mmCIF file with all atom_site columns, C-alpha atoms in Angstrom:
data_model
loop_
_atom_site.group_PDB
_atom_site.id
_atom_site.type_symbol
_atom_site.label_atom_id
_atom_site.label_alt_id
_atom_site.label_comp_id
_atom_site.label_asym_id
_atom_site.label_entity_id
_atom_site.label_seq_id
_atom_site.pdbx_PDB_ins_code
_atom_site.Cartn_x
_atom_site.Cartn_y
_atom_site.Cartn_z
_atom_site.occupancy
_atom_site.B_iso_or_equiv
_atom_site.pdbx_formal_charge
_atom_site.auth_seq_id
_atom_site.auth_comp_id
_atom_site.auth_asym_id
_atom_site.auth_atom_id
_atom_site.pdbx_PDB_model_num
ATOM 1  C CA . MET A 1 1  ? 0.163  -0.068  0.158   1.00 90.00 ? 26 MET A CA 1
ATOM 2  C CA . VAL A 1 2  ? 2.936  2.254   0.886   1.00 94.00 ? 27 VAL A CA 1
ATOM 3  C CA . SER A 1 3  ? 4.325  1.856   -2.387  1.00 95.00 ? 28 SER A CA 1
ATOM 4  C CA . TYR A 1 4  ? 1.076  2.880   -4.066  1.00 96.00 ? 29 TYR A CA 1
ATOM 5  C CA . ILE A 1 5  ? 1.314  6.140   -2.220  1.00 97.00 ? 30 ILE A CA 1
ATOM 6  C CA . TRP A 1 6  ? 5.080  6.566   -3.146  1.00 95.00 ? 31 TRP A CA 1
ATOM 7  C CA . ALA A 1 7  ? 4.492  6.300   -6.862  1.00 96.00 ? 32 ALA A CA 1
ATOM 8  C CA . PHE A 1 8  ? 1.472  8.702   -6.786  1.00 97.00 ? 33 PHE A CA 1
ATOM 9  C CA . LEU A 1 9  ? 3.285  11.115  -4.908  1.00 95.00 ? 34 LEU A CA 1
ATOM 10 C CA . ILE A 1 10 ? 6.145  10.819  -7.522  1.00 91.00 ? 35 ILE A CA 1
ATOM 11 C CA . ILE A 1 11 ? 3.895  10.851  -10.242 1.00 93.00 ? 36 ILE A CA 1
ATOM 12 C CA . VAL A 1 12 ? 2.087  14.133  -9.397  1.00 94.00 ? 37 VAL A CA 1
ATOM 13 C CA . GLY A 1 13 ? 5.335  15.571  -8.620  1.00 90.00 ? 38 GLY A CA 1
ATOM 14 C CA . VAL A 1 14 ? 6.771  14.936  -12.051 1.00 88.00 ? 39 VAL A CA 1
ATOM 15 C CA . LEU A 1 15 ? 3.810  16.133  -13.767 1.00 91.00 ? 40 LEU A CA 1
ATOM 16 C CA . TYR A 1 16 ? 3.709  19.288  -11.933 1.00 91.00 ? 41 TYR A CA 1
ATOM 17 C CA . SER A 1 17 ? 7.280  19.888  -12.693 1.00 88.00 ? 42 SER A CA 1
ATOM 18 C CA . PHE A 1 18 ? 6.340  19.053  -16.280 1.00 88.00 ? 43 PHE A CA 1
ATOM 19 C CA . PHE A 1 19 ? 3.621  21.583  -16.719 1.00 90.00 ? 44 PHE A CA 1
ATOM 20 C CA . ALA A 1 20 ? 5.187  24.116  -14.280 1.00 90.00 ? 45 ALA A CA 1
ATOM 21 C CA . GLY A 1 21 ? 8.150  23.816  -17.075 1.00 84.00 ? 46 GLY A CA 1
ATOM 22 C CA . ASN A 1 22 ? 10.931 22.718  -14.436 1.00 83.00 ? 47 ASN A CA 1
ATOM 23 C CA . ILE A 1 23 ? 11.495 19.282  -15.651 1.00 86.00 ? 48 ILE A CA 1
ATOM 24 C CA . GLU A 1 24 ? 15.328 20.134  -15.729 1.00 88.00 ? 49 GLU A CA 1
ATOM 25 C CA . VAL A 1 25 ? 15.203 20.030  -12.007 1.00 86.00 ? 50 VAL A CA 1
ATOM 26 C CA . ILE A 1 26 ? 13.567 16.783  -12.471 1.00 85.00 ? 51 ILE A CA 1
ATOM 27 C CA . ASN A 1 27 ? 16.603 15.434  -14.525 1.00 87.00 ? 52 ASN A CA 1
ATOM 28 C CA . LEU A 1 28 ? 19.257 16.779  -12.575 1.00 90.00 ? 53 LEU A CA 1
ATOM 29 C CA . SER A 1 29 ? 17.937 15.722  -9.260  1.00 88.00 ? 54 SER A CA 1
ATOM 30 C CA . VAL A 1 30 ? 17.544 11.815  -10.471 1.00 88.00 ? 55 VAL A CA 1
ATOM 31 C CA . LEU A 1 31 ? 20.776 11.889  -11.578 1.00 90.00 ? 56 LEU A CA 1
ATOM 32 C CA . ASN A 1 32 ? 22.284 13.561  -8.530  1.00 91.00 ? 57 ASN A CA 1
ATOM 33 C CA . ASN A 1 33 ? 20.113 10.918  -6.312  1.00 93.00 ? 58 ASN A CA 1
ATOM 34 C CA . ALA A 1 34 ? 21.240 7.894   -8.775  1.00 93.00 ? 59 ALA A CA 1
ATOM 35 C CA . THR A 1 35 ? 24.894 8.882   -7.791  1.00 92.00 ? 60 THR A CA 1
ATOM 36 C CA . LYS A 1 36 ? 24.774 9.228   -4.407  1.00 95.00 ? 61 LYS A CA 1
ATOM 37 C CA . ALA A 1 37 ? 22.290 6.050   -4.172  1.00 95.00 ? 62 ALA A CA 1
ATOM 38 C CA . LEU A 1 38 ? 25.019 3.975   -5.789  1.00 95.00 ? 63 LEU A CA 1
ATOM 39 C CA . GLU A 1 39 ? 27.825 5.772   -3.404  1.00 96.00 ? 64 GLU A CA 1
ATOM 40 C CA . LEU A 1 40 ? 25.755 4.432   -0.570  1.00 96.00 ? 65 LEU A CA 1
ATOM 41 C CA . ILE A 1 41 ? 25.160 1.067   -1.866  1.00 96.00 ? 66 ILE A CA 1
ATOM 42 C CA . LEU A 1 42 ? 29.554 0.677   -2.592  1.00 96.00 ? 67 LEU A CA 1
ATOM 43 C CA . SER A 1 43 ? 29.984 2.117   0.853   1.00 96.00 ? 68 SER A CA 1
ATOM 44 C CA . ILE A 1 44 ? 27.682 -0.316  2.833   1.00 97.00 ? 69 ILE A CA 1
ATOM 45 C CA . ALA A 1 45 ? 28.044 -3.428  0.573   1.00 97.00 ? 70 ALA A CA 1
ATOM 46 C CA . PRO A 1 46 ? 31.727 -4.368  2.175   1.00 96.00 ? 71 PRO A CA 1
ATOM 47 C CA . THR A 1 47 ? 30.071 -4.549  5.414   1.00 96.00 ? 72 THR A CA 1
ATOM 48 C CA . VAL A 1 48 ? 26.962 -6.351  4.732   1.00 97.00 ? 73 VAL A CA 1
ATOM 49 C CA . ILE A 1 49 ? 29.166 -8.874  2.731   1.00 97.00 ? 74 ILE A CA 1
ATOM 50 C CA . LEU A 1 50 ? 31.581 -9.419  6.089   1.00 97.00 ? 75 LEU A CA 1
ATOM 51 C CA . TRP A 1 51 ? 28.778 -9.909  8.288   1.00 96.00 ? 76 TRP A CA 1
ATOM 52 C CA . THR A 1 52 ? 26.895 -12.235 6.167   1.00 96.00 ? 77 THR A CA 1
ATOM 53 C CA . GLY A 1 53 ? 29.738 -14.433 5.939   1.00 96.00 ? 78 GLY A CA 1
ATOM 54 C CA . ILE A 1 54 ? 30.517 -14.025 9.736   1.00 95.00 ? 79 ILE A CA 1
ATOM 55 C CA . MET A 1 55 ? 26.905 -15.320 10.200  1.00 94.00 ? 80 MET A CA 1
ATOM 56 C CA . LYS A 1 56 ? 27.399 -18.168 7.741   1.00 95.00 ? 81 LYS A CA 1
ATOM 57 C CA . ILE A 1 57 ? 30.145 -19.482 9.669   1.00 95.00 ? 82 ILE A CA 1
ATOM 58 C CA . ALA A 1 58 ? 28.319 -19.407 13.069  1.00 93.00 ? 83 ALA A CA 1
ATOM 59 C CA . GLU A 1 59 ? 25.291 -21.143 11.428  1.00 92.00 ? 84 GLU A CA 1
ATOM 60 C CA . GLU A 1 60 ? 27.220 -23.764 9.902   1.00 93.00 ? 85 GLU A CA 1
ATOM 61 C CA . SER A 1 61 ? 29.503 -24.128 13.479  1.00 93.00 ? 86 SER A CA 1
ATOM 62 C CA . GLY A 1 62 ? 26.515 -24.588 15.310  1.00 91.00 ? 87 GLY A CA 1
ATOM 63 C CA . MET A 1 63 ? 26.858 -21.119 17.082  1.00 90.00 ? 88 MET A CA 1
ATOM 64 C CA . LEU A 1 64 ? 23.573 -19.839 16.132  1.00 84.00 ? 89 LEU A CA 1
ATOM 65 C CA . LYS A 1 65 ? 21.601 -22.718 17.705  1.00 87.00 ? 90 LYS A CA 1
ATOM 66 C CA . LYS A 1 66 ? 23.946 -22.047 20.915  1.00 87.00 ? 91 LYS A CA 1
ATOM 67 C CA . PHE A 1 67 ? 22.734 -18.688 21.035  1.00 83.00 ? 92 PHE A CA 1
ATOM 68 C CA . SER A 1 68 ? 19.073 -19.311 20.351  1.00 81.00 ? 93 SER A CA 1
#
C-alpha cells in the first residue's frame, strides 16, 4: 500500500514539474540522487558481505543454535 502512495506522489511531482516548466530540475535530481544511491550501496556492501559471511560461518558451526 505504501508503494502505491509513493508512486502517486512521484507521478504527481513529475506531472507538476512538467506543467510548471521545471523538468530540468527533475532530471538533475534523478541523476544526482542516483549517484548518491550508488555511492551509498558501494560503501555499505563490504560491511553487509562481511557480516553475512560471519553469520554463515556461525550457522554452519552451530553457534547460532547455542545462542538461541
